[in-house]
């Protein structure tokens, strides 16, 4: 069965530091891959998505993600974190034969000044 | 664009009562999704519609849950009778209809069943 794993439940970084959030998926073929962000008390917002082509994907708010087929990973990165990036981040996969997304359990990011 | 609209934003009810959650998708979107978010189980897809037709309801926990989409601009998720374990945040999302299209989420309804 398809699955998404986000190994880090909670990450704390200092403002200005770099960030990498991990995501691994289990699927027979390369699925569509997504990162969403959820600010407290709000719904999810799409940061970026990958379907094919260039394995480095740029998103909103200065985020990027790199697809690595050999590692079945789609890690999210940001070179310099801002206090406003504190939120919960969800990786999701969209299997090719369906319209629905499968979400990971999320990583809560805390940013210290 | 008003985005996805959900009502109510908060609902507190007693066990055994009927609960109806409402969603208005973004105009022109063909797919609508209902999700449930809890600390224990994370974000789960309950059901999704395409062109007002339920496509996959395999995530609906049991017969107490039902969802309808009578037209392209309105959907309901009903729980009858409600139980304390149904307490969660319920999100509605809509998209243009392809997996490659972005899902836009509403602000959610926080349901508490006492």
PDB file of C-alpha atoms in Angstrom:
ATOM      1  CA  UNK A   1       0.000   0.000   0.000  1.00  0.00           C
ATOM      2  CA  UNK A   2       1.081   3.547  -0.615  1.00  0.00           C
ATOM      3  CA  UNK A   3       2.420   5.391   2.408  1.00  0.00           C
ATOM      4  CA  UNK A   4       4.205   8.557   3.378  1.00  0.00           C
ATOM      5  CA  UNK A   5       6.638   8.840   6.257  1.00  0.00           C
ATOM      6  CA  UNK A   6       7.745  12.024   7.930  1.00  0.00           C
ATOM      7  CA  UNK A   7      10.302  10.821  10.480  1.00  0.00           C
ATOM      8  CA  UNK A   8      10.538  14.061  12.427  1.00  0.00           C
ATOM      9  CA  UNK A   9       7.523  14.898  14.569  1.00  0.00           C
ATOM     10  CA  UNK A  10       8.947  18.147  15.897  1.00  0.00           C
ATOM     11  CA  UNK A  11      11.875  20.294  14.781  1.00  0.00           C
ATOM     12  CA  UNK A  12      13.211  23.418  16.432  1.00  0.00           C
ATOM     13  CA  UNK A  13      15.506  25.846  14.639  1.00  0.00           C
ATOM     14  CA  UNK A  14      16.809  29.331  15.234  1.00  0.00           C
ATOM     15  CA  UNK A  15      15.663  32.142  13.012  1.00  0.00           C
ATOM     16  CA  UNK A  16      18.049  32.503  10.100  1.00  0.00           C
ATOM     17  CA  UNK A  17      19.183  28.897  10.226  1.00  0.00           C
ATOM     18  CA  UNK A  18      18.709  26.484   7.352  1.00  0.00           C
ATOM     19  CA  UNK A  19      15.938  23.914   7.404  1.00  0.00           C
ATOM     20  CA  UNK A  20      15.391  20.474   5.954  1.00  0.00           C
ATOM     21  CA  UNK A  21      12.222  18.473   6.569  1.00  0.00           C
ATOM     22  CA  UNK A  22      12.310  14.845   5.566  1.00  0.00           C
ATOM     23  CA  UNK A  23       9.716  12.897   3.617  1.00  0.00           C
ATOM     24  CA  UNK A  24       9.892   9.334   2.335  1.00  0.00           C
ATOM     25  CA  UNK A  25       7.256   7.538   0.360  1.00  0.00           C
ATOM     26  CA  UNK A  26       6.455   3.974  -0.463  1.00  0.00           C
ATOM     27  CA  UNK A  27       4.931   3.374  -3.852  1.00  0.00           C
ATOM     28  CA  UNK A  28       5.566   1.134  -6.832  1.00  0.00           C
ATOM     29  CA  UNK A  29       6.016   3.999  -9.269  1.00  0.00           C
ATOM     30  CA  UNK A  30       6.919   7.630  -8.860  1.00  0.00           C
ATOM     31  CA  UNK A  31       3.795   9.296  -7.519  1.00  0.00           C
ATOM     32  CA  UNK A  32       2.920  12.929  -7.607  1.00  0.00           C
ATOM     33  CA  UNK A  33       4.488  14.630  -4.568  1.00  0.00           C
ATOM     34  CA  UNK A  34       3.342  17.625  -2.577  1.00  0.00           C
ATOM     35  CA  UNK A  35       4.270  19.722   0.439  1.00  0.00           C
ATOM     36  CA  UNK A  36       1.570  21.605   2.356  1.00  0.00           C
ATOM     37  CA  UNK A  37       1.852  23.980   5.303  1.00  0.00           C
ATOM     38  CA  UNK A  38      -0.695  24.485   8.062  1.00  0.00           C
ATOM     39  CA  UNK A  39      -0.523  27.544  10.273  1.00  0.00           C
ATOM     40  CA  UNK A  40      -2.240  27.338  13.660  1.00  0.00           C
ATOM     41  CA  UNK A  41      -6.020  27.354  13.379  1.00  0.00           C
ATOM     42  CA  UNK A  42      -5.981  27.362   9.606  1.00  0.00           C
ATOM     43  CA  UNK A  43      -6.379  25.007   6.706  1.00  0.00           C
ATOM     44  CA  UNK A  44      -3.547  23.617   4.620  1.00  0.00           C
ATOM     45  CA  UNK A  45      -1.824  25.636   1.916  1.00  0.00           C
ATOM     46  CA  UNK A  46       0.191  24.172  -0.943  1.00  0.00           C
ATOM     47  CA  UNK A  47       3.904  25.053  -0.867  1.00  0.00           C
ATOM     48  CA  UNK A  48       5.033  23.120  -3.934  1.00  0.00           C
ATOM     49  CA  UNK A  49       4.454  20.020  -6.005  1.00  0.00           C
ATOM     50  CA  UNK A  50       6.399  17.641  -8.207  1.00  0.00           C
ATOM     51  CA  UNK A  51       5.119  15.645 -11.136  1.00  0.00           C
ATOM     52  CA  UNK A  52       8.077  15.092 -13.452  1.00  0.00           C
ATOM     53  CA  UNK A  53      11.104  16.791 -14.960  1.00  0.00           C
ATOM     54  CA  UNK A  54      13.574  18.824 -12.941  1.00  0.00           C
ATOM     55  CA  UNK A  55      13.983  17.113  -9.587  1.00  0.00           C
ATOM     56  CA  UNK A  56      14.507  20.399  -7.748  1.00  0.00           C
ATOM     57  CA  UNK A  57      11.195  22.184  -7.322  1.00  0.00           C
ATOM     58  CA  UNK A  58      10.749  25.774  -6.223  1.00  0.00           C
ATOM     59  CA  UNK A  59       7.731  26.775  -4.180  1.00  0.00           C
ATOM     60  CA  UNK A  60       6.242  29.721  -2.392  1.00  0.00           C
ATOM     61  CA  UNK A  61       7.730  31.483   0.632  1.00  0.00           C
ATOM     62  CA  UNK A  62      11.280  30.603  -0.399  1.00  0.00           C
ATOM     63  CA  UNK A  63      10.872  26.840  -0.018  1.00  0.00           C
ATOM     64  CA  UNK A  64      12.257  24.212  -2.343  1.00  0.00           C
ATOM     65  CA  UNK A  65      12.156  20.434  -2.427  1.00  0.00           C
ATOM     66  CA  UNK A  66      14.297  17.822  -4.120  1.00  0.00           C
ATOM     67  CA  UNK A  67      12.982  14.539  -5.448  1.00  0.00           C
ATOM     68  CA  UNK A  68      15.428  11.658  -5.151  1.00  0.00           C
ATOM     69  CA  UNK A  69      14.148   8.528  -6.801  1.00  0.00           C
ATOM     70  CA  UNK A  70      16.929   6.303  -5.445  1.00  0.00           C
ATOM     71  CA  UNK A  71      15.981   7.245  -1.897  1.00  0.00           C
ATOM     72  CA  UNK A  72      12.216   7.547  -2.413  1.00  0.00           C
ATOM     73  CA  UNK A  73      12.488  10.925  -0.777  1.00  0.00           C
ATOM     74  CA  UNK A  74      11.117  14.403  -1.304  1.00  0.00           C
ATOM     75  CA  UNK A  75      12.730  16.592   1.336  1.00  0.00           C
ATOM     76  CA  UNK A  76      11.720  20.195   1.880  1.00  0.00           C
ATOM     77  CA  UNK A  77      14.382  22.847   2.356  1.00  0.00           C
ATOM     78  CA  UNK A  78      14.739  26.521   3.109  1.00  0.00           C
ATOM     79  CA  UNK A  79      18.124  28.258   3.364  1.00  0.00           C
ATOM     80  CA  UNK A  80      17.087  30.777   6.023  1.00  0.00           C
ATOM     81  CA  UNK A  81      14.071  30.321   8.265  1.00  0.00           C
ATOM     82  CA  UNK A  82      11.890  33.204   9.379  1.00  0.00           C
ATOM     83  CA  UNK A  83       9.835  33.270  12.579  1.00  0.00           C
ATOM     84  CA  UNK A  84       6.678  33.272  10.438  1.00  0.00           C
ATOM     85  CA  UNK A  85       7.606  29.825   9.094  1.00  0.00           C
ATOM     86  CA  UNK A  86       6.590  28.263  12.404  1.00  0.00           C
ATOM     87  CA  UNK A  87       3.800  25.883  11.423  1.00  0.00           C
ATOM     88  CA  UNK A  88       3.080  22.248  10.687  1.00  0.00           C
ATOM     89  CA  UNK A  89       4.318  20.831   7.422  1.00  0.00           C
ATOM     90  CA  UNK A  90       2.750  17.913   5.607  1.00  0.00           C
ATOM     91  CA  UNK A  91       4.174  15.826   2.819  1.00  0.00           C
ATOM     92  CA  UNK A  92       1.630  14.117   0.575  1.00  0.00           C
ATOM     93  CA  UNK A  93       1.657  11.687  -2.309  1.00  0.00           C
ATOM     94  CA  UNK A  94      -0.860  11.325  -5.083  1.00  0.00           C
ATOM     95  CA  UNK A  95      -0.855   7.849  -6.565  1.00  0.00           C
ATOM     96  CA  UNK A  96      -1.105   7.895 -10.339  1.00  0.00           C
ATOM     97  CA  UNK A  97      -4.387   6.018 -10.611  1.00  0.00           C
ATOM     98  CA  UNK A  98      -6.455   8.141  -8.258  1.00  0.00           C
ATOM     99  CA  UNK A  99      -7.345  11.752  -7.534  1.00  0.00           C
ATOM    100  CA  UNK A 100      -6.806  11.553  -3.815  1.00  0.00           C
ATOM    101  CA  UNK A 101      -3.808  12.480  -1.688  1.00  0.00           C
ATOM    102  CA  UNK A 102      -2.215  10.490   1.089  1.00  0.00           C
ATOM    103  CA  UNK A 103      -0.755  12.714   3.772  1.00  0.00           C
ATOM    104  CA  UNK A 104       2.110  12.091   6.134  1.00  0.00           C
ATOM    105  CA  UNK A 105       1.722  12.654   9.848  1.00  0.00           C
ATOM    106  CA  UNK A 106       3.279  16.086   9.699  1.00  0.00           C
ATOM    107  CA  UNK A 107       6.320  17.835  11.170  1.00  0.00           C
ATOM    108  CA  UNK A 108       5.809  20.692  13.584  1.00  0.00           C
ATOM    109  CA  UNK A 109       8.389  23.439  13.109  1.00  0.00           C
ATOM    110  CA  UNK A 110       9.233  25.764  15.948  1.00  0.00           C
ATOM    111  CA  UNK A 111      11.414  28.815  15.294  1.00  0.00           C
ATOM    112  CA  UNK A 112      13.348  30.549  18.052  1.00  0.00           C
ATOM    113  CA  UNK A 113      14.411  34.197  17.673  1.00  0.00           C
TER     114      UNK A 113
ATOM    115  CA  UNK B   1     -12.128  34.788  -4.581  1.00  0.00           C
ATOM    116  CA  UNK B   2     -13.619  33.839  -1.216  1.00  0.00           C
ATOM    117  CA  UNK B   3     -11.876  30.500  -1.067  1.00  0.00           C
ATOM    118  CA  UNK B   4     -13.439  27.379   0.388  1.00  0.00           C
ATOM    119  CA  UNK B   5     -16.063  28.280   2.980  1.00  0.00           C
ATOM    120  CA  UNK B   6     -16.926  26.007   5.867  1.00  0.00           C
ATOM    121  CA  UNK B   7     -19.573  26.372   8.532  1.00  0.00           C
ATOM    122  CA  UNK B   8     -19.780  26.323  11.412  1.00  0.00           C
ATOM    123  CA  UNK B   9     -16.192  27.033  12.469  1.00  0.00           C
ATOM    124  CA  UNK B  10     -16.789  25.492  15.863  1.00  0.00           C
ATOM    125  CA  UNK B  11     -19.408  23.011  16.974  1.00  0.00           C
ATOM    126  CA  UNK B  12     -19.957  21.645  20.442  1.00  0.00           C
ATOM    127  CA  UNK B  13     -22.593  18.984  20.852  1.00  0.00           C
ATOM    128  CA  UNK B  14     -23.580  16.170  23.123  1.00  0.00           C
ATOM    129  CA  UNK B  15     -23.163  12.515  22.387  1.00  0.00           C
ATOM    130  CA  UNK B  16     -26.055  11.132  20.382  1.00  0.00           C
ATOM    131  CA  UNK B  17     -26.912  14.377  18.645  1.00  0.00           C
ATOM    132  CA  UNK B  18     -26.865  14.839  14.896  1.00  0.00           C
ATOM    133  CA  UNK B  19     -24.133  17.087  13.517  1.00  0.00           C
ATOM    134  CA  UNK B  20     -24.079  18.642  10.046  1.00  0.00           C
ATOM    135  CA  UNK B  21     -20.989  20.288   8.643  1.00  0.00           C
ATOM    136  CA  UNK B  22     -21.232  22.448   5.554  1.00  0.00           C
ATOM    137  CA  UNK B  23     -18.866  23.344   2.741  1.00  0.00           C
ATOM    138  CA  UNK B  24     -18.984  25.689  -0.211  1.00  0.00           C
ATOM    139  CA  UNK B  25     -16.172  24.934  -2.682  1.00  0.00           C
ATOM    140  CA  UNK B  26     -14.436  27.448  -4.891  1.00  0.00           C
ATOM    141  CA  UNK B  27     -16.578  28.301  -7.884  1.00  0.00           C
ATOM    142  CA  UNK B  28     -15.555  26.311 -10.953  1.00  0.00           C
ATOM    143  CA  UNK B  29     -13.882  23.529  -9.009  1.00  0.00           C
ATOM    144  CA  UNK B  30     -15.031  20.043  -9.934  1.00  0.00           C
ATOM    145  CA  UNK B  31     -13.650  18.000  -7.049  1.00  0.00           C
ATOM    146  CA  UNK B  32     -14.481  18.266  -3.377  1.00  0.00           C
ATOM    147  CA  UNK B  33     -12.762  16.461  -0.524  1.00  0.00           C
ATOM    148  CA  UNK B  34     -13.678  15.937   3.131  1.00  0.00           C
ATOM    149  CA  UNK B  35     -10.820  15.310   5.583  1.00  0.00           C
ATOM    150  CA  UNK B  36     -10.645  14.672   9.300  1.00  0.00           C
ATOM    151  CA  UNK B  37      -7.648  15.695  11.413  1.00  0.00           C
ATOM    152  CA  UNK B  38      -6.891  14.307  14.862  1.00  0.00           C
ATOM    153  CA  UNK B  39      -3.769  14.108  16.954  1.00  0.00           C
ATOM    154  CA  UNK B  40      -3.861  10.326  16.930  1.00  0.00           C
ATOM    155  CA  UNK B  41      -4.576   9.645  13.272  1.00  0.00           C
ATOM    156  CA  UNK B  42      -3.355  12.788  11.523  1.00  0.00           C
ATOM    157  CA  UNK B  43      -5.105  13.940   8.355  1.00  0.00           C
ATOM    158  CA  UNK B  44      -7.424  11.360   6.851  1.00  0.00           C
ATOM    159  CA  UNK B  45      -9.434  11.564   3.659  1.00  0.00           C
ATOM    160  CA  UNK B  46     -13.032  10.622   4.380  1.00  0.00           C
ATOM    161  CA  UNK B  47     -14.668  10.982   0.978  1.00  0.00           C
ATOM    162  CA  UNK B  48     -14.271  12.859  -2.255  1.00  0.00           C
ATOM    163  CA  UNK B  49     -16.620  13.917  -5.018  1.00  0.00           C
ATOM    164  CA  UNK B  50     -16.037  14.677  -8.659  1.00  0.00           C
ATOM    165  CA  UNK B  51     -18.754  16.576 -10.535  1.00  0.00           C
ATOM    166  CA  UNK B  52     -21.042  16.064  -7.509  1.00  0.00           C
ATOM    167  CA  UNK B  53     -20.674  12.272  -7.621  1.00  0.00           C
ATOM    168  CA  UNK B  54     -19.016  10.411  -4.735  1.00  0.00           C
ATOM    169  CA  UNK B  55     -15.922   8.711  -6.130  1.00  0.00           C
ATOM    170  CA  UNK B  56     -14.271   7.182  -3.091  1.00  0.00           C
ATOM    171  CA  UNK B  57     -15.858   6.901   0.344  1.00  0.00           C
ATOM    172  CA  UNK B  58     -13.527   4.229   1.670  1.00  0.00           C
ATOM    173  CA  UNK B  59     -12.327   6.582   4.379  1.00  0.00           C
ATOM    174  CA  UNK B  60     -15.752   7.100   5.915  1.00  0.00           C
ATOM    175  CA  UNK B  61     -15.374   5.502   9.343  1.00  0.00           C
ATOM    176  CA  UNK B  62     -18.803   3.917   9.661  1.00  0.00           C
ATOM    177  CA  UNK B  63     -22.455   4.197   8.810  1.00  0.00           C
ATOM    178  CA  UNK B  64     -22.914   7.051  11.232  1.00  0.00           C
ATOM    179  CA  UNK B  65     -21.130   9.255   8.698  1.00  0.00           C
ATOM    180  CA  UNK B  66     -22.729  10.380   5.462  1.00  0.00           C
ATOM    181  CA  UNK B  67     -21.872  13.013   2.884  1.00  0.00           C
ATOM    182  CA  UNK B  68     -23.837  14.613   0.110  1.00  0.00           C
ATOM    183  CA  UNK B  69     -23.177  17.047  -2.688  1.00  0.00           C
ATOM    184  CA  UNK B  70     -26.536  18.088  -4.101  1.00  0.00           C
ATOM    185  CA  UNK B  71     -24.994  20.660  -6.435  1.00  0.00           C
ATOM    186  CA  UNK B  72     -21.638  22.053  -7.487  1.00  0.00           C
ATOM    187  CA  UNK B  73     -21.626  24.752  -4.819  1.00  0.00           C
ATOM    188  CA  UNK B  74     -22.573  22.884  -1.672  1.00  0.00           C
ATOM    189  CA  UNK B  75     -21.700  19.781   0.286  1.00  0.00           C
ATOM    190  CA  UNK B  76     -22.579  18.430   3.717  1.00  0.00           C
ATOM    191  CA  UNK B  77     -20.987  15.924   6.051  1.00  0.00           C
ATOM    192  CA  UNK B  78     -23.409  14.506   8.580  1.00  0.00           C
ATOM    193  CA  UNK B  79     -22.725  12.472  11.697  1.00  0.00           C
ATOM    194  CA  UNK B  80     -25.691  10.756  13.283  1.00  0.00           C
ATOM    195  CA  UNK B  81     -25.495   9.873  16.111  1.00  0.00           C
ATOM    196  CA  UNK B  82     -22.308  11.637  17.157  1.00  0.00           C
ATOM    197  CA  UNK B  83     -19.843  10.109  19.605  1.00  0.00           C
ATOM    198  CA  UNK B  84     -16.973  11.631  21.633  1.00  0.00           C
ATOM    199  CA  UNK B  85     -14.425   9.872  19.406  1.00  0.00           C
ATOM    200  CA  UNK B  86     -15.718  11.937  16.479  1.00  0.00           C
ATOM    201  CA  UNK B  87     -14.176  15.034  18.050  1.00  0.00           C
ATOM    202  CA  UNK B  88     -11.729  16.402  15.475  1.00  0.00           C
ATOM    203  CA  UNK B  89     -11.161  19.170  12.983  1.00  0.00           C
ATOM    204  CA  UNK B  90     -12.973  18.504   9.725  1.00  0.00           C
ATOM    205  CA  UNK B  91     -11.614  20.111   6.580  1.00  0.00           C
ATOM    206  CA  UNK B  92     -13.197  20.552   3.214  1.00  0.00           C
ATOM    207  CA  UNK B  93     -11.013  21.095   0.156  1.00  0.00           C
ATOM    208  CA  UNK B  94     -11.732  21.650  -3.508  1.00  0.00           C
ATOM    209  CA  UNK B  95      -9.763  21.466  -6.743  1.00  0.00           C
ATOM    210  CA  UNK B  96     -10.244  21.732 -10.477  1.00  0.00           C
ATOM    211  CA  UNK B  97     -10.435  17.972 -10.662  1.00  0.00           C
ATOM    212  CA  UNK B  98      -7.118  16.442 -11.647  1.00  0.00           C
ATOM    213  CA  UNK B  99      -4.587  14.995  -9.231  1.00  0.00           C
ATOM    214  CA  UNK B 100      -2.097  17.554 -10.513  1.00  0.00           C
ATOM    215  CA  UNK B 101      -4.407  20.398  -9.527  1.00  0.00           C
ATOM    216  CA  UNK B 102      -3.918  22.120  -6.214  1.00  0.00           C
ATOM    217  CA  UNK B 103      -6.342  21.283  -3.446  1.00  0.00           C
ATOM    218  CA  UNK B 104      -7.521  24.425  -1.665  1.00  0.00           C
ATOM    219  CA  UNK B 105      -8.489  23.874   1.937  1.00  0.00           C
ATOM    220  CA  UNK B 106     -11.127  25.610   3.975  1.00  0.00           C
ATOM    221  CA  UNK B 107     -10.423  26.833   7.516  1.00  0.00           C
ATOM    222  CA  UNK B 108     -11.969  23.730   9.049  1.00  0.00           C
ATOM    223  CA  UNK B 109     -14.714  22.980  11.547  1.00  0.00           C
ATOM    224  CA  UNK B 110     -13.606  22.069  15.054  1.00  0.00           C
ATOM    225  CA  UNK B 111     -16.091  19.535  16.388  1.00  0.00           C
ATOM    226  CA  UNK B 112     -16.300  18.654  20.051  1.00  0.00           C
ATOM    227  CA  UNK B 113     -18.657  15.892  21.124  1.00  0.00           C
ATOM    228  CA  UNK B 114     -19.209  15.773  24.874  1.00  0.00           C
TER     229      UNK B 114
END
